[in-house]
CSV table of C-alpha atoms in Angstrom, one decimal:
chain,number,residue,atom,x,y,z
A,1,MET,CA,0.2,1.8,-41.8
A,2,ALA,CA,-1.1,1.6,-45.4
A,3,ALA,CA,-0.7,4.3,-47.7
A,4,THR,CA,-2.8,5.7,-50.6
A,5,THR,CA,-2.0,3.5,-53.9
A,6,ASP,CA,-3.0,3.4,-57.2
A,7,ARG,CA,-5.2,0.6,-58.5
A,8,SER,CA,-2.3,-1.4,-59.8
A,9,LEU,CA,-1.4,-2.2,-56.2
A,10,LEU,CA,-5.1,-3.3,-55.1
A,11,SER,CA,-5.2,-5.8,-58.1
A,12,ALA,CA,-1.6,-6.0,-59.7
A,13,GLU,CA,-2.7,-9.0,-61.9
A,14,MET,CA,-5.7,-7.2,-63.6
A,15,LYS,CA,-5.6,-7.0,-67.3
A,16,GLU,CA,-6.4,-3.8,-69.2
A,17,GLU,CA,-9.8,-5.0,-70.0
A,18,GLU,CA,-10.6,-6.3,-66.5
A,19,GLU,CA,-9.7,-2.8,-65.2
A,20,GLU,CA,-11.9,-0.9,-67.4
A,21,LEU,CA,-14.7,-3.4,-66.4
A,22,TYR,CA,-13.7,-2.9,-62.8
A,23,GLU,CA,-14.4,0.9,-63.1
A,24,GLN,CA,-17.5,0.7,-64.6
A,25,LEU,CA,-18.8,-1.6,-62.1
A,26,LEU,CA,-17.6,0.3,-59.3
A,27,LEU,CA,-19.1,3.7,-60.4
A,28,GLN,CA,-22.5,1.8,-61.4
A,29,ALA,CA,-22.5,0.3,-58.0
A,30,ALA,CA,-22.0,3.3,-56.2
A,31,LYS,CA,-24.6,5.2,-58.0
A,32,GLU,CA,-27.1,2.3,-57.3
A,33,MET,CA,-26.3,2.4,-53.6
A,34,GLN,CA,-26.6,5.9,-53.4
A,35,GLY,CA,-30.0,5.8,-55.0
A,36,SER,CA,-31.2,3.1,-52.4
A,37,LEU,CA,-30.2,5.0,-49.2
A,38,PRO,CA,-32.6,7.6,-47.8
A,39,PRO,CA,-31.8,11.2,-48.4
A,40,ALA,CA,-28.9,12.4,-46.1
A,41,GLN,CA,-29.8,15.2,-43.6
A,42,GLU,CA,-27.9,18.5,-44.4
A,43,SER,CA,-25.6,20.0,-42.3
A,44,LYS,CA,-27.0,22.5,-39.6
A,45,GLN,CA,-25.7,25.9,-38.1
A,46,ILE,CA,-24.9,26.5,-34.6
A,47,ILE,CA,-24.3,29.8,-32.9
A,48,PRO,CA,-21.5,29.3,-30.4
A,49,GLN,CA,-21.7,31.2,-27.2
A,50,PRO,CA,-18.4,32.9,-26.1
A,51,GLY,CA,-16.4,31.3,-23.3
A,52,PHE,CA,-12.8,32.2,-22.9
A,53,CYS,CA,-9.9,33.4,-25.3
A,54,VAL,CA,-6.4,32.1,-25.3
A,55,LYS,CA,-3.2,33.7,-26.7
A,56,ALA,CA,-0.8,31.3,-28.2
A,57,LYS,CA,1.9,31.2,-31.1
A,58,THR,CA,3.2,29.0,-33.8
A,59,ARG,CA,6.5,27.6,-33.8
A,60,SER,CA,7.6,30.4,-36.0
A,61,SER,CA,6.4,33.0,-33.4
A,62,GLU,CA,3.4,33.9,-35.2
A,63,LYS,CA,0.7,35.1,-32.8
A,64,ILE,CA,-2.8,33.5,-32.9
A,65,PHE,CA,-5.8,33.3,-30.6
A,66,ILE,CA,-8.2,30.7,-29.8
A,67,ASN,CA,-11.7,31.3,-28.9
A,68,VAL,CA,-13.1,28.4,-26.7
A,69,CYS,CA,-16.8,28.4,-27.1
A,70,LYS,CA,-19.6,26.4,-26.2
A,71,SER,CA,-22.9,24.9,-27.6
A,72,ASP,CA,-25.3,22.3,-26.5
A,73,GLN,CA,-25.5,21.1,-30.0
A,74,ILE,CA,-22.1,19.5,-29.4
A,75,PRO,CA,-22.2,16.2,-27.4
A,76,PRO,CA,-20.4,15.9,-24.2
A,77,PRO,CA,-17.4,13.5,-23.9
A,78,PRO,CA,-17.7,10.4,-21.7
A,79,ASP,CA,-17.6,11.3,-18.1
A,80,LEU,CA,-14.2,11.0,-16.5
A,81,SER,CA,-12.9,11.7,-13.0
A,82,GLU,CA,-9.5,13.4,-12.4
A,83,GLU,CA,-8.2,10.3,-10.9
A,84,ASP,CA,-9.2,8.4,-14.3
A,85,LEU,CA,-7.7,11.2,-16.4
A,86,VAL,CA,-4.4,10.9,-14.6
A,87,ILE,CA,-4.3,6.9,-15.4
A,88,LEU,CA,-5.4,8.0,-18.9
A,89,LEU,CA,-2.5,10.2,-19.2
A,90,GLU,CA,0.0,7.6,-17.8
A,91,SER,CA,-1.3,5.0,-20.1
A,92,GLU,CA,0.4,4.0,-23.3
A,93,ASP,CA,-2.4,5.3,-25.6
A,94,PRO,CA,-4.3,8.2,-23.9
A,95,SER,CA,-6.1,8.9,-27.4
A,96,GLY,CA,-8.7,6.4,-26.4
A,97,TYR,CA,-10.4,9.1,-24.8
A,98,ARG,CA,-12.0,11.6,-27.5
A,99,ILE,CA,-13.5,15.1,-26.9
A,100,PRO,CA,-16.2,16.1,-29.6
A,101,MET,CA,-15.4,19.5,-30.8
A,102,SER,CA,-16.1,21.7,-33.7
A,103,LEU,CA,-13.2,23.7,-35.1
A,104,GLY,CA,-14.4,26.8,-37.1
A,105,GLU,CA,-12.5,28.4,-39.9
A,106,PRO,CA,-9.6,30.8,-39.2
A,107,HIS,CA,-10.6,34.3,-39.4
A,108,ALA,CA,-8.4,37.4,-39.8
A,109,GLU,CA,-8.7,40.0,-36.6
A,110,VAL,CA,-6.6,42.6,-35.1
A,111,ASP,CA,-5.1,42.6,-31.7
A,112,ASN,CA,-5.0,45.4,-29.0
A,113,SER,CA,-1.7,46.6,-30.7
A,114,GLY,CA,-3.4,47.1,-34.0
A,115,ASN,CA,-1.4,44.2,-35.4
A,116,GLY,CA,-2.9,41.5,-37.7
A,117,CYS,CA,-3.6,38.1,-36.3
A,118,THR,CA,-5.4,35.2,-36.9
A,119,ALA,CA,-7.9,33.6,-34.5
A,120,TYR,CA,-9.6,30.1,-34.4
A,121,ASP,CA,-12.8,29.1,-32.7
A,122,ILE,CA,-13.3,25.8,-30.9
A,123,VAL,CA,-16.6,24.6,-29.8
A,124,ILE,CA,-17.2,22.4,-27.2
A,125,ASN,CA,-20.1,20.8,-24.8
A,126,PRO,CA,-21.3,23.2,-22.0
A,127,THR,CA,-21.1,20.7,-19.4
A,128,PHE,CA,-17.6,19.9,-20.6
A,129,TYR,CA,-16.6,23.5,-20.7
A,130,ASN,CA,-17.8,24.0,-16.9
A,131,LYS,CA,-15.5,21.1,-16.2
A,132,ILE,CA,-12.3,22.4,-17.6
A,133,HIS,CA,-12.9,25.8,-16.4
A,134,SER,CA,-12.9,24.6,-12.9
A,135,ASN,CA,-10.2,22.0,-13.2
A,136,LYS,CA,-6.7,22.9,-14.3
A,137,LEU,CA,-5.7,19.3,-15.2
A,138,PHE,CA,-8.8,19.1,-17.5
A,139,MET,CA,-8.1,22.5,-18.8
A,140,GLU,CA,-4.3,21.4,-19.8
A,141,PHE,CA,-5.6,18.0,-21.1
A,142,PHE,CA,-8.2,19.9,-23.3
A,143,MET,CA,-5.7,22.6,-24.6
A,144,THR,CA,-3.3,20.0,-25.9
A,145,ILE,CA,-6.2,18.1,-27.5
A,146,GLY,CA,-7.4,21.5,-29.2
A,147,PHE,CA,-3.8,22.1,-30.3
A,148,GLU,CA,-3.5,19.0,-32.0
A,149,GLY,CA,-6.7,19.3,-33.7
A,150,LEU,CA,-6.0,22.8,-35.0
A,151,GLU,CA,-2.4,21.3,-36.2
A,152,ASN,CA,-4.0,18.3,-37.8
A,153,LYS,CA,-6.7,20.3,-39.5
A,154,TYR,CA,-4.9,23.4,-40.7
A,155,ASN,CA,-1.3,22.1,-41.0
A,156,LEU,CA,0.0,24.2,-38.3
A,157,GLU,CA,3.1,23.9,-35.8
A,158,MET,CA,2.1,25.2,-32.6
A,159,SER,CA,4.1,26.2,-29.3
A,160,ARG,CA,2.2,24.6,-26.4
A,161,GLU,CA,2.7,27.8,-24.4
A,162,TRP,CA,-0.4,29.7,-24.0
A,163,ARG,CA,-2.3,32.5,-21.7
A,164,MET,CA,-5.7,33.0,-21.2
A,165,LEU,CA,-6.8,36.4,-21.5
A,166,LYS,CA,-8.5,37.9,-18.4
A,167,ASN,CA,-11.0,40.6,-19.8
A,168,ARG,CA,-11.9,39.1,-23.0
A,169,LYS,CA,-14.3,36.2,-23.8
A,170,PHE,CA,-13.9,36.2,-27.7
A,171,LEU,CA,-11.7,38.0,-30.3
A,172,GLY,CA,-13.6,39.0,-33.3
A,173,SER,CA,-17.2,38.5,-34.1
A,174,VAL,CA,-19.1,35.5,-33.2
A,175,VAL,CA,-20.0,33.6,-36.6
A,176,GLU,CA,-22.2,30.6,-37.2
A,177,GLN,CA,-20.5,27.0,-37.5
A,178,ASN,CA,-21.9,24.2,-39.6
A,179,ILE,CA,-21.8,20.7,-38.0
A,180,ARG,CA,-23.3,17.5,-39.6
A,181,SER,CA,-26.8,16.8,-38.2
A,182,LYS,CA,-26.0,13.2,-39.4
A,183,SER,CA,-22.2,12.2,-38.8
A,184,LYS,CA,-22.3,8.6,-39.5
A,185,PRO,CA,-23.1,7.2,-42.9
A,186,ILE,CA,-25.3,4.0,-43.1
A,187,ILE,CA,-23.2,0.7,-43.3
A,188,GLN,CA,-25.1,-1.8,-45.5
A,189,GLU,CA,-24.2,-5.4,-44.4
A,190,LEU,CA,-23.8,-8.2,-47.1
A,191,LYS,CA,-25.0,-11.3,-45.8
A,192,SER,CA,-23.0,-14.7,-46.2
A,193,SER,CA,-24.2,-16.7,-49.1
A,194,THR,CA,-23.2,-19.7,-47.3
A,195,THR,CA,-25.0,-21.6,-44.4
A,196,SER,CA,-23.0,-21.7,-41.4
A,197,THR,CA,-22.6,-25.1,-39.6
A,198,GLY,CA,-22.8,-25.7,-35.7
A,199,SER,CA,-25.2,-24.1,-33.2
A,200,GLY,CA,-23.9,-20.6,-33.9
A,201,LYS,CA,-23.5,-20.1,-30.1
A,202,LYS,CA,-20.9,-18.0,-28.9
A,203,PRO,CA,-18.4,-19.2,-26.3
A,204,LEU,CA,-19.2,-18.3,-22.8
A,205,VAL,CA,-15.6,-17.2,-22.4
A,206,SER,CA,-14.1,-14.9,-24.7
A,207,GLU,CA,-10.6,-13.2,-24.5
A,208,VAL,CA,-10.8,-9.3,-24.0
A,209,GLU,CA,-8.5,-7.6,-26.2
A,210,SER,CA,-6.2,-5.3,-24.2
A,211,SER,CA,-6.3,-2.3,-26.7
A,212,CYS,CA,-7.7,-1.5,-30.1
A,213,VAL,CA,-5.3,-2.2,-33.0
A,214,GLU,CA,-5.3,-0.4,-36.4
A,215,PRO,CA,-6.8,-2.3,-39.3
A,216,GLU,CA,-4.9,-2.9,-42.4
A,217,TYR,CA,-6.4,-0.9,-45.2
A,218,THR,CA,-6.0,0.4,-48.6
A,219,ILE,CA,-7.1,3.8,-50.3
A,220,VAL,CA,-7.6,3.8,-54.0
A,221,ALA,CA,-8.4,6.6,-56.3
A,222,GLU,CA,-10.7,6.6,-59.0
A,223,PRO,CA,-9.5,7.0,-62.0
A,224,ALA,CA,-5.9,6.3,-60.8
A,225,ASP,CA,-4.1,8.7,-63.1
A,226,GLN,CA,-1.9,11.1,-61.0
A,227,HIS,CA,-2.5,13.8,-63.3
A,228,GLN,CA,-6.2,13.5,-63.1
A,229,HIS,CA,-8.5,14.9,-60.1
A,230,PRO,CA,-10.2,11.7,-58.9
A,231,SER,CA,-13.8,11.2,-58.7
A,232,PHE,CA,-13.9,8.7,-55.7
A,233,LEU,CA,-11.7,7.4,-53.3
A,234,VAL,CA,-12.3,3.8,-52.2
A,235,ALA,CA,-11.1,2.5,-49.0
A,236,GLU,CA,-11.2,-1.1,-48.2
A,237,ILE,CA,-10.7,-1.9,-44.5
A,238,SER,CA,-10.0,-5.5,-43.3
A,239,LEU,CA,-11.6,-6.4,-40.2
A,240,PRO,CA,-11.2,-10.2,-39.6
A,241,LYS,CA,-12.3,-10.1,-36.0
A,242,VAL,CA,-15.6,-8.4,-36.9
A,243,ASP,CA,-18.9,-10.6,-37.1
A,244,SER,CA,-21.5,-8.3,-37.7
A,245,VAL,CA,-22.0,-4.5,-38.9
A,246,GLN,CA,-23.6,-3.8,-35.7
A,247,SER,CA,-20.4,-3.3,-33.9
A,248,LEU,CA,-19.1,-0.7,-36.2
A,249,LEU,CA,-19.1,2.9,-35.9
A,250,LEU,CA,-17.9,4.9,-38.7
A,251,ASP,CA,-17.6,8.5,-38.9
A,252,LEU,CA,-16.6,10.4,-41.9
A,253,GLY,CA,-15.1,14.0,-42.3
A,254,GLU,CA,-14.4,15.8,-45.4
A,255,ASP,CA,-10.9,14.8,-45.0
A,256,ARG,CA,-10.9,12.1,-42.3
A,257,ILE,CA,-12.0,8.5,-41.7
A,258,VAL,CA,-12.7,7.4,-38.0
A,259,LEU,CA,-13.8,4.1,-37.3
A,260,TRP,CA,-14.4,2.2,-34.1
A,261,ALA,CA,-15.0,-1.7,-34.0
A,262,ARG,CA,-16.5,-2.7,-30.5
A,263,PRO,CA,-15.6,-3.9,-28.1
A,264,ASP,CA,-12.1,-2.5,-28.4
A,265,LEU,CA,-11.2,-4.6,-31.5
A,266,TYR,CA,-9.9,-1.9,-34.1
A,267,HIS,CA,-9.6,1.8,-34.1
A,268,LEU,CA,-8.7,3.8,-37.3
A,269,ASP,CA,-8.3,7.3,-37.5
A,270,ILE,CA,-6.6,8.6,-40.6
A,271,TYR,CA,-6.5,11.8,-43.1
A,272,ILE,CA,-7.3,11.4,-46.7
A,273,PRO,CA,-5.4,13.0,-49.3
A,274,TYR,CA,-8.3,14.7,-51.1
A,275,ASN,CA,-11.5,16.4,-49.6
A,276,VAL,CA,-14.9,14.2,-50.1
A,277,ILE,CA,-18.5,14.5,-49.6
A,278,PRO,CA,-19.6,12.8,-46.7
A,279,GLU,CA,-23.3,12.8,-47.1
A,280,GLU,CA,-23.1,11.1,-50.5
A,281,SER,CA,-20.7,8.5,-49.6
A,282,VAL,CA,-21.8,4.9,-49.0
A,283,SER,CA,-20.2,1.9,-47.1
A,284,GLN,CA,-20.8,-1.9,-47.1
A,285,PHE,CA,-19.7,-4.6,-44.8
A,286,ASN,CA,-18.9,-8.0,-46.5
A,287,ARG,CA,-19.5,-10.9,-43.9
A,288,ASN,CA,-17.6,-13.4,-46.3
A,289,THR,CA,-14.3,-11.3,-46.4
A,290,ARG,CA,-14.8,-9.1,-43.2
A,291,VAL,CA,-13.9,-6.3,-45.4
A,292,LEU,CA,-15.6,-2.9,-45.0
A,293,THR,CA,-15.7,-0.8,-48.4
A,294,VAL,CA,-16.1,2.8,-48.2
A,295,THR,CA,-16.9,4.6,-51.5
A,296,MET,CA,-16.5,8.5,-51.1
A,297,PRO,CA,-17.1,10.9,-54.0
A,298,VAL,CA,-14.5,13.3,-54.2
A,299,GLN,CA,-15.2,17.3,-54.1
A,300,PRO,CA,-14.8,18.7,-57.6
A,301,VAL,CA,-11.6,21.0,-57.9
């Protein structure tokens, strides 16, 4: 799995003059690309509906509470039977099934004993909420995914022991959450400059990949000075088996890149070292090189 690198790793043989020209062209191209895109829709606010409250703790025995809420603004995950879930959990990679959810910011609260504690809000689709509430296996699966989501987003280490509170649906006051009304940036396709030979017909029989693989990628900070806060992050993702931009599904978060290449070709889910501005990010897929380039403005310090 690739790591964040400086520009010298992207092109080690660049001369100093070429590096300066590359940076100027990159910044100019990003501005021109952004200007050619339609205005991004702003995020929208949702008011979660309280569901149930879970008492848990971190590895260091710090008490925390998780408010599981619902909103029809959150899309449901793909429908899955209990038998399918069992097969999924026994598979080598159960991460292929994803549950859309909104993870709210932590808020300080006071428990019944008058002690300070931290509460987190997780919002899911109402239909899926009803499913986990009536099925113990789905409830355990959801709580595991929820714990992992909170750990990844807030750098926590949580115990997997938890208890649902009987007479409390929510700890604290319900607050609005912001969700992106447009989660997928536009991917512009760079058409091939050469004319392909042959009929262009696809073979009648194609090999079906058994599972997605993680593509090779690099992430470059611009400027590359380690002592200076970067203005941009540029991700280059190699997708040699992808023929068209139509098969790509890209989702950018403030600190995360999620990419699917259908049908079951590639899957990339990584966290990036700086918070970026998803609404101002731009992406291009070059059909010649089969490389997806994602240019992401970094949030100022």
